[in-house]
Amino acid sequence: MTPEAPPTASVRREARWEQTVEGFGAFRVVPVDPAADAGLIHSWVTEERARFWGMLDASRARVQEIYDHLDGLATHHAYLVHRDDRPVALFQTYDPGADPVGECYDVQPGDFGVHLLLGPATGEGERGFTSALLSVLLAYVFSDPRHTRVVAEPDIRNDRMTTRLLRTGFTLGPEIDLPGKRARLLFLTRDHR
């Protein structure tokens, strides 16, 4: 399904990555502005479909507090992904060695962690949208030569995300216990994307 949401601000922010995908338009990866984006992010993470994000009961103030904290870290980053200037996904990146996930597996040089939450869909959806979005996000991640392997750790109950990542080329790793969830590690190396 194609996520749709109202723009979060009238001023167009500088993107960290921009890419056009034929048939899907222009995608922009824009850093989250916690104060400006907390309302939008709150509306997404408190929907039942986002239960694996772990913030169903979070207040708007708590969401802003979390993203203010992330904004202050050098190892974790949050982005809104815009499609033709409309936010369609929340994308987070992190250094696994500076995250609880790093205590659950042997972190390799070049590992780079990601989280993805699609915005709510409207209409009947659009075949191929999620694949197009993932291709943009992986191009962004691998544009940095230091990133040689992407690490994802969806909740083990999140079959849709696990299936999507496997179709994208990720391989299964072990199940791990993280604060608040049992997760499945998945890996994608630069050579296998």
Coordinates of C-alpha atoms in Angstrom, one line a residue:
M1 CA 0.0 0.0 0.0
T2 CA 1.1 3.5 -0.6
P3 CA 1.5 5.5 2.6
E4 CA 0.2 9.1 2.5
A5 CA 0.4 11.9 5.1
P6 CA 0.2 15.6 5.1
P7 CA 3.4 17.6 4.9
T8 CA 5.0 18.2 8.2
A9 CA 6.3 21.7 7.5
S10 CA 5.8 24.4 4.9
V11 CA 9.6 24.9 4.5
R12 CA 11.4 22.3 2.4
R13 CA 14.2 20.9 4.4
E14 CA 17.6 19.9 3.0
A15 CA 17.7 16.2 2.2
R16 CA 20.5 13.8 3.0
W17 CA 19.7 11.7 0.0
E18 CA 17.5 12.3 -3.1
Q19 CA 16.6 9.8 -5.7
T20 CA 14.0 9.5 -8.4
V21 CA 12.5 6.0 -9.1
E22 CA 10.8 5.6 -12.5
G23 CA 7.1 5.2 -12.0
F24 CA 7.2 6.3 -8.3
G25 CA 8.6 9.8 -8.3
A26 CA 11.2 11.6 -6.3
F27 CA 12.2 10.4 -2.9
R28 CA 14.0 12.5 -0.3
V29 CA 15.6 11.3 3.0
V30 CA 15.2 14.3 5.4
P31 CA 16.4 14.4 9.0
V32 CA 13.6 14.5 11.6
D33 CA 13.0 17.8 13.3
P34 CA 11.7 16.6 16.6
A35 CA 9.6 19.7 17.4
A36 CA 8.2 20.0 13.9
D37 CA 7.6 16.3 13.3
A38 CA 6.5 15.0 16.7
G39 CA 2.8 15.3 15.8
L40 CA 3.1 13.4 12.5
I41 CA 5.4 10.7 14.0
H42 CA 3.0 10.3 17.0
S43 CA 0.1 9.8 14.7
W44 CA 1.9 7.0 13.0
V45 CA 3.5 5.2 15.9
T46 CA 0.3 5.1 18.0
E47 CA -1.7 3.2 15.3
E48 CA -2.3 -0.5 15.9
R49 CA -0.5 -1.3 12.6
A50 CA 2.7 0.2 14.2
R51 CA 2.5 -2.0 17.3
F52 CA 6.0 -3.5 16.6
W53 CA 7.4 0.1 16.9
G54 CA 6.7 -0.2 20.7
M55 CA 5.1 3.2 21.1
L56 CA 1.3 2.5 21.0
D57 CA 0.7 4.3 24.3
A58 CA 3.2 7.1 23.9
S59 CA 2.0 10.7 24.3
R60 CA 3.0 13.3 21.7
A61 CA 5.3 14.8 24.3
R62 CA 7.0 11.4 24.9
V63 CA 7.5 11.0 21.2
Q64 CA 9.1 14.4 20.9
E65 CA 11.3 13.5 23.9
I66 CA 12.5 10.3 22.3
Y67 CA 13.3 12.0 19.0
D68 CA 15.0 14.9 20.8
H69 CA 17.2 12.3 22.5
L70 CA 18.0 10.6 19.2
D71 CA 18.7 14.0 17.6
G72 CA 21.5 14.5 20.2
L73 CA 23.2 11.2 19.5
A74 CA 26.1 10.8 17.1
T75 CA 25.3 7.1 16.6
H76 CA 21.6 7.1 16.0
H77 CA 19.7 9.1 13.4
A78 CA 16.0 9.5 12.4
Y79 CA 14.7 10.6 9.0
L80 CA 11.4 11.2 7.3
V81 CA 11.3 9.8 3.8
H82 CA 9.3 12.1 1.5
R83 CA 7.8 11.0 -1.8
D84 CA 7.2 14.0 -4.0
D85 CA 7.3 16.2 -0.9
R86 CA 4.9 14.1 1.2
P87 CA 6.2 12.0 4.1
V88 CA 5.7 8.3 3.5
A89 CA 8.0 6.6 6.0
L90 CA 10.1 7.0 9.2
F91 CA 13.6 5.6 8.7
Q92 CA 16.1 5.2 11.5
T93 CA 19.7 4.3 11.4
Y94 CA 22.2 3.3 14.1
D95 CA 25.6 2.0 14.9
P96 CA 24.9 -1.5 16.3
G97 CA 28.0 -1.3 18.5
A98 CA 26.3 1.6 20.3
D99 CA 22.9 0.0 20.6
P100 CA 21.5 -2.9 22.8
V101 CA 21.4 -5.0 19.6
G102 CA 25.2 -5.0 19.7
E103 CA 25.2 -7.0 22.9
C104 CA 23.2 -9.8 21.1
Y105 CA 25.5 -10.7 18.2
D106 CA 29.1 -10.3 17.1
V107 CA 29.1 -6.8 15.5
Q108 CA 31.4 -6.7 12.4
P109 CA 33.2 -3.6 11.1
G110 CA 30.9 -1.9 8.6
D111 CA 27.7 -3.1 10.2
F112 CA 24.9 -0.5 10.0
G113 CA 21.5 -0.9 11.7
V114 CA 18.2 0.3 10.2
H115 CA 14.5 0.5 11.3
L116 CA 11.7 1.3 8.9
L117 CA 8.0 2.3 9.6
L118 CA 5.8 3.0 6.6
G119 CA 3.3 5.8 7.0
P120 CA -0.4 4.9 6.8
A121 CA -1.7 4.0 3.5
T122 CA -4.6 5.5 1.7
G123 CA -6.5 4.1 -1.2
E124 CA -5.9 0.7 -2.5
G125 CA -2.1 0.8 -2.4
E126 CA 0.4 0.7 -5.2
R127 CA 2.1 -2.4 -6.4
G128 CA 5.9 -2.1 -6.0
F129 CA 6.0 0.9 -3.7
T130 CA 7.7 -0.8 -0.8
S131 CA 10.3 -2.3 -3.1
A132 CA 11.0 1.1 -4.6
L133 CA 11.3 2.7 -1.2
L134 CA 13.7 0.0 0.1
S135 CA 15.8 0.4 -3.0
V136 CA 16.2 4.1 -2.3
L137 CA 17.0 3.6 1.4
L138 CA 19.6 0.9 0.6
A139 CA 21.2 3.1 -2.0
Y140 CA 21.4 5.8 0.7
V141 CA 22.9 3.5 3.3
F142 CA 25.4 1.9 0.8
S143 CA 26.4 5.3 -0.6
D144 CA 28.7 5.5 2.4
P145 CA 31.6 3.1 1.7
R146 CA 32.1 2.4 5.4
H147 CA 28.7 0.6 5.5
T148 CA 29.3 -3.0 4.2
R149 CA 26.4 -4.8 5.9
V150 CA 22.9 -3.7 6.9
V151 CA 21.5 -5.1 10.1
A152 CA 17.8 -5.2 10.8
E153 CA 16.0 -6.7 13.8
P154 CA 12.3 -6.8 13.4
D155 CA 10.0 -8.3 16.1
I156 CA 9.7 -12.0 15.5
R157 CA 5.9 -11.6 15.1
N158 CA 6.4 -9.1 12.3
D159 CA 6.2 -11.6 9.5
R160 CA 5.4 -9.0 6.9
M161 CA 8.6 -7.1 7.5
T162 CA 10.7 -10.2 7.7
T163 CA 9.2 -11.5 4.4
R164 CA 9.8 -8.2 2.7
L165 CA 13.5 -8.0 3.9
L166 CA 14.1 -11.6 2.7
R167 CA 12.6 -10.7 -0.8
T168 CA 15.0 -7.8 -0.8
G169 CA 18.0 -10.1 -0.4
F170 CA 18.5 -10.1 3.4
T171 CA 19.5 -13.4 5.0
L172 CA 18.2 -14.7 8.3
G173 CA 20.3 -14.5 11.5
P174 CA 19.5 -15.7 15.0
E175 CA 16.6 -14.7 17.2
I176 CA 17.6 -12.4 19.9
D177 CA 16.1 -10.8 23.0
L178 CA 16.1 -7.0 23.1
P179 CA 14.5 -4.7 25.7
G180 CA 10.7 -5.0 25.0
K181 CA 10.9 -7.6 22.2
R182 CA 12.1 -10.8 20.9
A183 CA 13.6 -10.1 17.5
R184 CA 15.1 -11.8 14.4
L185 CA 18.3 -10.5 13.1
L186 CA 18.6 -10.1 9.3
F187 CA 21.6 -9.1 7.3
L188 CA 22.3 -7.7 3.8
T189 CA 25.8 -7.3 2.6
R190 CA 26.8 -4.7 0.0
D191 CA 27.6 -7.6 -2.4
H192 CA 24.1 -9.2 -2.2
R193 CA 21.8 -6.3 -2.6

